[in-house]
Short mmCIF file of C-alpha atoms and ligand atoms in Angstrom, two decimals:
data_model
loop_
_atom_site.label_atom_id
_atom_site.label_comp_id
_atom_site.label_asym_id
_atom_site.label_seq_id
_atom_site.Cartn_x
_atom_site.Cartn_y
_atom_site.Cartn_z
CA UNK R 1083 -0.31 33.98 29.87
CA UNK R 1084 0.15 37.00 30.90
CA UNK R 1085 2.25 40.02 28.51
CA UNK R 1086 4.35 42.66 30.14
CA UNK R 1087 5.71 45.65 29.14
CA UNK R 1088 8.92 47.60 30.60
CA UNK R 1089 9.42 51.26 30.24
CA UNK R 1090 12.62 52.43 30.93
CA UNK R 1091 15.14 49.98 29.69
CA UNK R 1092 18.53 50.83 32.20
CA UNK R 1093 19.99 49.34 34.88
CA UNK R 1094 17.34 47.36 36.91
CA UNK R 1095 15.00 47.17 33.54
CA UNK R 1096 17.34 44.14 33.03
CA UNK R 1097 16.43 42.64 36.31
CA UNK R 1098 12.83 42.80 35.04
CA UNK R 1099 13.45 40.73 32.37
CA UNK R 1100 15.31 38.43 33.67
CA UNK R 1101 12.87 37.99 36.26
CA UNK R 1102 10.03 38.14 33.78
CA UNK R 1103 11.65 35.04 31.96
CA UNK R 1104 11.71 32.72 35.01
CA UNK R 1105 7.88 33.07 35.77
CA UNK R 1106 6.18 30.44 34.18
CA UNK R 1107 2.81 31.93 32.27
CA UNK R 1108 4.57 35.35 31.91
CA UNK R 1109 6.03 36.74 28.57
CA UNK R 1110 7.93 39.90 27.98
CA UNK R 1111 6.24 41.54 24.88
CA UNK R 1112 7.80 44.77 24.51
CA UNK R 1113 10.05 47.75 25.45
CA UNK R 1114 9.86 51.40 25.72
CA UNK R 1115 12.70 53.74 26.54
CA UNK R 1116 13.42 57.96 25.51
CA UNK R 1117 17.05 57.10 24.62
CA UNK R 1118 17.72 56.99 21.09
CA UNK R 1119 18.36 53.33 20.32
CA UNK R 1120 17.91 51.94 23.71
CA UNK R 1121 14.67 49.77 23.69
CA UNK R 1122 15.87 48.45 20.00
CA UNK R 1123 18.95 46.83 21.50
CA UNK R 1124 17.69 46.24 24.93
CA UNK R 1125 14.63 44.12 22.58
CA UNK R 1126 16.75 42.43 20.24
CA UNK R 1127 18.71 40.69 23.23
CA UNK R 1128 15.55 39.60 24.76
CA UNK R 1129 13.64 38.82 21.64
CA UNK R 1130 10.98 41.15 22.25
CA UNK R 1131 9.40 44.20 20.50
CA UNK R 1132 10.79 47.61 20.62
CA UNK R 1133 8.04 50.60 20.68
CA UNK R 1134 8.89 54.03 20.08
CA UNK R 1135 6.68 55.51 22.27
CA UNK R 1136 4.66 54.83 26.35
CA UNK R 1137 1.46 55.85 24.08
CA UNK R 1138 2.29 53.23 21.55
CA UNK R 1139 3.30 50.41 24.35
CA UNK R 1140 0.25 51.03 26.63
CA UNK R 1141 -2.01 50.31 23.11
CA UNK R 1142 -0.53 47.34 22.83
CA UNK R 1143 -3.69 44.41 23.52
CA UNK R 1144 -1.00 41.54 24.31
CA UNK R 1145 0.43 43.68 27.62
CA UNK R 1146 -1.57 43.21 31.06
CA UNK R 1147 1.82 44.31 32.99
CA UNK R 1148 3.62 47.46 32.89
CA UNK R 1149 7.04 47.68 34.46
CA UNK R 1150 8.13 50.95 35.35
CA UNK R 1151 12.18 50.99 35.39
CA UNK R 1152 12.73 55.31 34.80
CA UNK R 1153 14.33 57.27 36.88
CA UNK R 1154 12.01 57.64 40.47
CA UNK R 1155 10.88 61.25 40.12
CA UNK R 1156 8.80 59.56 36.98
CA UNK R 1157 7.19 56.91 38.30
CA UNK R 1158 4.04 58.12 39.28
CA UNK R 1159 3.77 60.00 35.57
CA UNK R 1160 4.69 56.93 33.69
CA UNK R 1161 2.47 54.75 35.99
CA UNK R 1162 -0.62 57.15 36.26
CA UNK R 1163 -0.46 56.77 32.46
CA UNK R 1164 -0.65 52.96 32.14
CA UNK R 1165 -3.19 52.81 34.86
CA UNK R 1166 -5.55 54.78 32.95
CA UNK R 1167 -4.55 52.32 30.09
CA UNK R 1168 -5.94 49.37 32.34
CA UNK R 1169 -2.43 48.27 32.94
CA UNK R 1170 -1.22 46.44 36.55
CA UNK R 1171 1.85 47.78 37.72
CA UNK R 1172 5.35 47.32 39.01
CA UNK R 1173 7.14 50.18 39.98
CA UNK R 1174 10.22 50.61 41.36
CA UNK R 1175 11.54 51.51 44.48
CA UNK R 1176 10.94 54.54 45.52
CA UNK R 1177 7.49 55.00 44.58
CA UNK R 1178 8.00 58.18 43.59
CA UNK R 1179 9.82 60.83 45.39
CA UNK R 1180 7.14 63.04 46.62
CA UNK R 1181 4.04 62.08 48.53
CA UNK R 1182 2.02 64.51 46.27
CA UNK R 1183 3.28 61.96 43.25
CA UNK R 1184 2.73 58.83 45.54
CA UNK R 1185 -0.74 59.74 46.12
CA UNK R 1186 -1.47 60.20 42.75
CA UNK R 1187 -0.60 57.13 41.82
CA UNK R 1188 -1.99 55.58 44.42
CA UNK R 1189 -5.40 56.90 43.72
CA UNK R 1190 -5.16 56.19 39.51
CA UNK R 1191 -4.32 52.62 40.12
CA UNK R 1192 -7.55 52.44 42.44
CA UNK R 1193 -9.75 54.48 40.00
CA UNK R 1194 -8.47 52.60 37.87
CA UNK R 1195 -9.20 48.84 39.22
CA UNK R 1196 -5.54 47.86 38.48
CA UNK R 1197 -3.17 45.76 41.00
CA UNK R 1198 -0.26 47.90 41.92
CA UNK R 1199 2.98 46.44 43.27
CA UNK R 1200 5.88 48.82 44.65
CA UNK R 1201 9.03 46.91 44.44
CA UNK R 1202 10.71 45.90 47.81
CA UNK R 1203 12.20 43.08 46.28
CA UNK R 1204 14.14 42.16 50.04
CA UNK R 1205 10.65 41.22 51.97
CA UNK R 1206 11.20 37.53 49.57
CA UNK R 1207 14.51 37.22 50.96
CA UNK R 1208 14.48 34.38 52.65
CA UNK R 1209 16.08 35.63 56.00
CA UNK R 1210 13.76 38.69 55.90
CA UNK R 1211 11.01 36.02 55.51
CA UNK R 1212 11.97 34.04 58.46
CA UNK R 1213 12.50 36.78 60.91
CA UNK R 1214 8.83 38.15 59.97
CA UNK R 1215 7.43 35.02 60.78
CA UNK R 1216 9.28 34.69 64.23
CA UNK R 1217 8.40 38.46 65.32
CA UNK R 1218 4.16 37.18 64.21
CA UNK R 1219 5.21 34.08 66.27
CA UNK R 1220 6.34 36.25 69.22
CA UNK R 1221 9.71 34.15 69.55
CA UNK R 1222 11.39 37.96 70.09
CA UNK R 1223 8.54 38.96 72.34
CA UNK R 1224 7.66 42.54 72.94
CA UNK R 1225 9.41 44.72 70.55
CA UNK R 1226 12.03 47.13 71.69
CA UNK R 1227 14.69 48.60 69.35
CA UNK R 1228 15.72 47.99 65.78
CA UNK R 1229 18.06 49.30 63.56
CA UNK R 1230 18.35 49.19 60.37
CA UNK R 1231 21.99 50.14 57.74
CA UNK R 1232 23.03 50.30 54.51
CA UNK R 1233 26.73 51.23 54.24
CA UNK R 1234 27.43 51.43 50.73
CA UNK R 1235 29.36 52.62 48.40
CA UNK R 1236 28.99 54.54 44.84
CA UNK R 1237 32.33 56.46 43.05
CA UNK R 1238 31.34 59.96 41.28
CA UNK R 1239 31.31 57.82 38.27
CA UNK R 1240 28.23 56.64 39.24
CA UNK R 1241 26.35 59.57 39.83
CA UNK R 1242 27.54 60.98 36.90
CA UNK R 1243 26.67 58.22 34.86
CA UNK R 1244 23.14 59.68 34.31
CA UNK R 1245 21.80 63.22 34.92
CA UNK R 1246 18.91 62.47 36.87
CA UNK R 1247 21.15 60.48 39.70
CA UNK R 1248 22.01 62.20 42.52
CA UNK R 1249 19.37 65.52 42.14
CA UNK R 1250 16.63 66.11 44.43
CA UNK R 1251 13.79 66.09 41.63
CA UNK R 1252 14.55 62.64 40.01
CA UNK R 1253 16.43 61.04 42.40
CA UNK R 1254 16.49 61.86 46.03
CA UNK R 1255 19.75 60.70 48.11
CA UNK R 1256 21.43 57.40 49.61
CA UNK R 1257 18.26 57.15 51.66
CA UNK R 1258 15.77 57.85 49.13
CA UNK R 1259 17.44 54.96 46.74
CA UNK R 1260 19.72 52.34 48.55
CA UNK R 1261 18.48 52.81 51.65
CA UNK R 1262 14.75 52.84 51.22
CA UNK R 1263 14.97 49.36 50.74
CA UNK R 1264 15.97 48.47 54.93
CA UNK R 1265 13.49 51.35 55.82
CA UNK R 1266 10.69 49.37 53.78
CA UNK R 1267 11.87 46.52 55.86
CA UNK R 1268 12.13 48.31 59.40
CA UNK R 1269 8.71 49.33 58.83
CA UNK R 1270 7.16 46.43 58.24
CA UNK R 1271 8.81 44.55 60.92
CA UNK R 1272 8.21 46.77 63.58
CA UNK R 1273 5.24 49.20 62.39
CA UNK R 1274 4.36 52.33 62.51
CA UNK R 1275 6.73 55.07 62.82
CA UNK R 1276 5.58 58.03 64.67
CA UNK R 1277 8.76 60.65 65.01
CA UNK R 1278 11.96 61.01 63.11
CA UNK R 1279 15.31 63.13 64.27
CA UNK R 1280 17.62 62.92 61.36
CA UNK R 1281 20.86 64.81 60.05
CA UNK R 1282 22.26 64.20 57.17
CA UNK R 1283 26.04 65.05 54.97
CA UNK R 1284 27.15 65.42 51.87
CA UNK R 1285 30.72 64.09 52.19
CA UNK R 1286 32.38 61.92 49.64
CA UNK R 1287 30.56 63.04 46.24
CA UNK R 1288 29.89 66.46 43.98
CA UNK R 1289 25.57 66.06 43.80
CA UNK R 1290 23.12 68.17 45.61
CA UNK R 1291 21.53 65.25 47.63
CA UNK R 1292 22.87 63.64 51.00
CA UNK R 1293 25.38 60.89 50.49
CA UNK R 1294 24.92 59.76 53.85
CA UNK R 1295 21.75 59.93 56.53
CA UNK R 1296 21.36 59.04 60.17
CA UNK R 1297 18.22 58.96 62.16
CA UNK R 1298 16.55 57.90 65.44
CA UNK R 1299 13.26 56.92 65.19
CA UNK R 1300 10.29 56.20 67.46
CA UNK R 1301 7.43 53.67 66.58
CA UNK R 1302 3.72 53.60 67.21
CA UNK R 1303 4.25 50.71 69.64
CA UNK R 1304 6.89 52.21 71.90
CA UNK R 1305 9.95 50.68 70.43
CA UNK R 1306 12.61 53.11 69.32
CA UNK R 1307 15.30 52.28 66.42
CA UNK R 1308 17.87 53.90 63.79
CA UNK R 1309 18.33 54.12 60.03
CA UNK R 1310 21.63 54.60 58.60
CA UNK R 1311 22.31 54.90 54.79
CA UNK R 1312 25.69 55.97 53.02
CA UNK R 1313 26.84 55.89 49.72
CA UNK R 1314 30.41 56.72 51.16
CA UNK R 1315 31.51 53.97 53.12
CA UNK R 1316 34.41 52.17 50.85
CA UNK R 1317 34.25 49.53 49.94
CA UNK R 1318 30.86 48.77 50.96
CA UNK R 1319 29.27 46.44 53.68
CA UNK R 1320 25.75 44.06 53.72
CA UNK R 1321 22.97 45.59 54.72
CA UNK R 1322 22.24 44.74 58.12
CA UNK R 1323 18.73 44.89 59.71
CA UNK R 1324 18.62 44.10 63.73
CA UNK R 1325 15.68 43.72 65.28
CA UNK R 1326 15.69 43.38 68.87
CA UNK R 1327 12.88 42.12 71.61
CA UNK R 1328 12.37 41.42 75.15
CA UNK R 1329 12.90 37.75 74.39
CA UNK R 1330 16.07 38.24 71.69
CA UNK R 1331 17.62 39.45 68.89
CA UNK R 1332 17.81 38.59 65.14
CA UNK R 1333 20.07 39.91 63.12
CA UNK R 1334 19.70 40.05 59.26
CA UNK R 1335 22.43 40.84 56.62
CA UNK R 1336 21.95 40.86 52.79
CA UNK R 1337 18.67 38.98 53.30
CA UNK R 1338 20.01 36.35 55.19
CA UNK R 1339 19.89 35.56 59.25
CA UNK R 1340 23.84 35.72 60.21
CA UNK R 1341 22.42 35.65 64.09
CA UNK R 1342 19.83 34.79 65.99
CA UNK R 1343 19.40 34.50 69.94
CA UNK R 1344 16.66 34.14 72.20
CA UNK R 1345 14.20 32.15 74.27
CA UNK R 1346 15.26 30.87 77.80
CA UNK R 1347 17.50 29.02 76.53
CA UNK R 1348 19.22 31.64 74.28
CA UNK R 1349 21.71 30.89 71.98
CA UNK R 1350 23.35 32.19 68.51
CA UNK R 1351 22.90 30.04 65.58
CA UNK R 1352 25.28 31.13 62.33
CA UNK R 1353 21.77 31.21 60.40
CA UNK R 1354 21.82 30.18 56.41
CA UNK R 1355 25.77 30.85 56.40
CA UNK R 1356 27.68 33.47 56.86
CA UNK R 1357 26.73 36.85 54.78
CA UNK R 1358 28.46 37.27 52.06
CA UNK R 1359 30.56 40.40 52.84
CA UNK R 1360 31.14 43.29 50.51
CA UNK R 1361 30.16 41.71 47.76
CA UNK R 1362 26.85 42.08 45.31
CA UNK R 1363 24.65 45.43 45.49
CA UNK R 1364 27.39 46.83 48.26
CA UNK R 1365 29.58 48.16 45.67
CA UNK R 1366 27.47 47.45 42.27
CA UNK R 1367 24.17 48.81 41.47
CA UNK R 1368 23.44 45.81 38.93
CA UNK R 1369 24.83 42.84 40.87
CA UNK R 1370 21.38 42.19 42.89
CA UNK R 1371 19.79 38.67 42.87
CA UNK R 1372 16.88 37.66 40.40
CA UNK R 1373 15.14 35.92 42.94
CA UNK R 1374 13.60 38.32 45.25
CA UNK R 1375 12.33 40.22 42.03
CA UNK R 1376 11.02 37.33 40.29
CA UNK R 1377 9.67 36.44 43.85
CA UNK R 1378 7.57 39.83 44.12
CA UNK R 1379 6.24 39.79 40.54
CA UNK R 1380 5.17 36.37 41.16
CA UNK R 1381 3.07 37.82 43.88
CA UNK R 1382 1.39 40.75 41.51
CA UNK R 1383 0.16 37.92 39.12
CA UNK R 1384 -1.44 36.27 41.91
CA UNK R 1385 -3.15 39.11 43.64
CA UNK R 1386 -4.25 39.58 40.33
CA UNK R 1387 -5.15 36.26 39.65
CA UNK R 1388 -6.96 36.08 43.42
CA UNK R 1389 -8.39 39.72 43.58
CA UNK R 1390 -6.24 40.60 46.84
CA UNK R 1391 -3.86 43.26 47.52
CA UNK R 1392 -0.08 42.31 46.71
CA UNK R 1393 2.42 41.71 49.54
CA UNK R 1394 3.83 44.98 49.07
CA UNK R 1395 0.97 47.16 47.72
CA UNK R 1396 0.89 51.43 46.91
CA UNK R 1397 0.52 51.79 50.47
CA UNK R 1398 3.66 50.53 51.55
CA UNK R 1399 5.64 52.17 49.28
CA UNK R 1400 4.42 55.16 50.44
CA UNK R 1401 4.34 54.45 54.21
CA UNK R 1402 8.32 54.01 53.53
CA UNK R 1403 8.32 57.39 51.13
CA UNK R 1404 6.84 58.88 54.66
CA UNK R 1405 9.74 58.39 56.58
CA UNK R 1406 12.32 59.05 53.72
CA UNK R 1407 10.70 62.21 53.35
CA UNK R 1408 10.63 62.85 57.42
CA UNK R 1409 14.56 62.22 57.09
CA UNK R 1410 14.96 65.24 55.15
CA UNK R 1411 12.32 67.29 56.72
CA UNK R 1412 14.32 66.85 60.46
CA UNK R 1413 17.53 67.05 58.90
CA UNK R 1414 16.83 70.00 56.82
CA UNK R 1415 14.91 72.26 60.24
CA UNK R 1416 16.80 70.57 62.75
CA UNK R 1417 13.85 69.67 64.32
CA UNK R 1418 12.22 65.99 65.09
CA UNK R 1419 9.40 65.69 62.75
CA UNK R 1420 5.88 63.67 64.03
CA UNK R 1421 4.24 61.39 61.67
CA UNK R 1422 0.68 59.92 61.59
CA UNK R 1423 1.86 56.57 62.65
CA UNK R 1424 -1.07 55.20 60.57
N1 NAD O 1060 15.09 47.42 43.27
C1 NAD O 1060 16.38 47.67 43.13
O1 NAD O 1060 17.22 47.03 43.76
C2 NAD O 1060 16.81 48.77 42.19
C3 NAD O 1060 18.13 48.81 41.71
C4 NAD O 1060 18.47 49.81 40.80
C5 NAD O 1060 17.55 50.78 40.43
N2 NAD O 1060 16.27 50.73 40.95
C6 NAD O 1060 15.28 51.78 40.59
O2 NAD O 1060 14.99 51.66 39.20
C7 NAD O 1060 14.76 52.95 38.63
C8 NAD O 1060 15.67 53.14 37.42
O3 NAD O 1060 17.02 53.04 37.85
P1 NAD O 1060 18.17 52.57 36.84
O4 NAD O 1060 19.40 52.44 37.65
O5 NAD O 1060 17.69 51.43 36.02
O6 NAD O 1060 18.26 53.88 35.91
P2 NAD O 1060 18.89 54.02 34.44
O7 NAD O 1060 19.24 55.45 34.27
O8 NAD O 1060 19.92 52.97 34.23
O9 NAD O 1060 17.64 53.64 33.50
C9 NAD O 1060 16.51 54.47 33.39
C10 NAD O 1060 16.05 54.42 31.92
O10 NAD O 1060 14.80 55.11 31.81
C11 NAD O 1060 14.82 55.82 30.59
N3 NAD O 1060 13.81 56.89 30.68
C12 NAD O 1060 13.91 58.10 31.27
N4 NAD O 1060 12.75 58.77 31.17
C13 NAD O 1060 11.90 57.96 30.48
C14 NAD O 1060 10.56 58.08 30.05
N5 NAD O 1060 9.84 59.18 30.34
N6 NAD O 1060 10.00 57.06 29.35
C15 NAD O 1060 10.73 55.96 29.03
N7 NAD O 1060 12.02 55.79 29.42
C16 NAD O 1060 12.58 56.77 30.14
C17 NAD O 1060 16.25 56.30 30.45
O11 NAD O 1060 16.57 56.65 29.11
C18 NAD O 1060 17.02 55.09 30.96
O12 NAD O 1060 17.34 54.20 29.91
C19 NAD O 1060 15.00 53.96 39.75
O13 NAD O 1060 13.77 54.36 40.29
C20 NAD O 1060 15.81 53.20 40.79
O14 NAD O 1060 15.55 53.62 42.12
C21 NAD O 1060 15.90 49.74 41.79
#
């Protein structure tokens, strides 16, 4: 059996639990959160303990697991912590939302010898699944262009719902936290990125970050693609990953294939039905399946259990911090901006 604990007990802290409950051999023990009140009631619905303190969670003998569900410009503080406790982590999307902070955490979960899993819940979608194994099947052939959008939308009620959303030191923009997810997924479907041209606009909402972010990108392999991510675009639409190759297309929308054409023979095939339109995470922050989160934590406990890296290990969420963080670099100087490509 194995115990976790969740610091951080908002929005997608819920999500934890929930998926938490589903895994067989898993247990949520207890909850940690800064807000007066918050980990009491967010315990006594879930029939776990409340601590009032990280210090006083990460003692705790029955937790092998720590969750960390604060805002993203605390992850790598809050995780560096429960490393050095011996703790295996989950942390949310973004890793952090520096490189400086990724790193960090990167290296105290290897000094450490714990598992580390950056949540990119979407690679266990099952449409995301399917496409990765055609592109490693070569059914698309060589590579060429992909894109990659999230056109969502939040109201001013949502960035003002808590203080840290919407600022460059907690937060980042609507790349750094709806859209990271489809650049985690560009990446790993088509590799390496090795130059970014971005701009970006603050158009439909009263914060400091972008609400909306355009790029062109270039990959290691010669294939060229672009990110979009709003949180302006009423009401809201799927997010929609294309990936394109010599031999066809596949299209991907809220996790699901809505079209797919290629071969000699090429034809378009509706996929797993349609996608389900502006509904879910579009225009709600909390309506995202269990699933793919139950799906990834899965994973953790068996990289643990096997001694392997995770499906989506510290590396990846930085590699996908890399080219957030190139976004803003070419949009802020105008300028494209090279990466490593490693
Ligand atoms: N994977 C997804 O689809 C998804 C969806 C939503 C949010 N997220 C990520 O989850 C994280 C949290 O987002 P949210 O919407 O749940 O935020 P939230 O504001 O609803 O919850 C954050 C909680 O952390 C608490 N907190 C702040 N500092 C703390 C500290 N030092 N120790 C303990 N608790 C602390 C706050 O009091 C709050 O209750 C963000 O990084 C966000 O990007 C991921």
């Amino acid at each position: 059996m194995s115990g976790f604990g969740i610091v951080g007990t908002g929005v997608i802290a819920a999500m934890h639990a929930a998926a938490i409950a589903t895994l067989p051999g898993a247990r949520l023990a207890a909850v940690t959160d800064v807000a007066g009140g918050a980990a009491a009631a967010f315990a006594a619905d879930r029939g776990c303990a409340a601590e009032p303190s990280l210090d006083a969670l990460l003692a705790r003998p029955d937790i092998d697991v720590v969750c960390v569900c604060v805002p993203s410009g605390l992850h790598a503080e809050v995780g560096v912590r429960a490393a050095r406790s011996g703790k295996h982590l989950v942390v949310e999307k973004p890793i952090d939302v520096t490189l400086a902070a990724a790193d960090r955490l990167i290296e105290a979960a290897r000094a450490a010898g714990v598992t580390l899993t950056v949540i990119s819940q979407h690679r266990f979608d099952p449409g995301l699944i399917e496409l990765k194994r055609l592109i490693g099947d070569g059914a698309l052939g060589r590579l060429l262009l992909a894109e990659a959008s999230t056109k969502w939308y939040r109201t001013q009620g949502y960035y003002d719902s808590a203080a840290w959303r919407g600022t460059w030191a907690m937060d980042g923009g609507s790349l750094m936290n709806q859209g990271v997810h489809y650049v985690d997924l560009l990446r790993w479907c088509m590799g390496p990125v090795t130059e970014v041209t971005a701009v970006c606009a603050t158009q439909a909402h009263q914060i400091e970050v972008e609400d909306t972010a355009l790029a062109i990108v270039r990959f290691g392999s010669g294939a060229v693609g672009t990110i979009l991510s709003s949180t302006a675009a009423f009401p809201g639409f799927p997010q929609r990953l294309e990936v394109t190759g010599a031999d066809g297309t596949v299209i991907v929308e809220d996790g699901r294939i809505v079209r797919r054409a290629f071969g000699p023979s090429a034809g378009t095939d509706p996929g797993a039905g349609a996608g389900p339109g502006a509904a879910g995470a579009a225009a709600d922050p909390a309506a995202i399946d269990v699933a793919s989160h139950a799906a990834q934590i899965a994973d953790l406990l068996a990289a643990v259990e096997e001694g392997r890296e995770p499906a989506v290990d510290g590396q990846a969420g930085r590699d996908a911090l890399e080219i957030v963080c190139a976004v803003y670099e070419s949009a802020r100087t105008g300028r494209p901006v090279r990466l490593t490509g490693s």
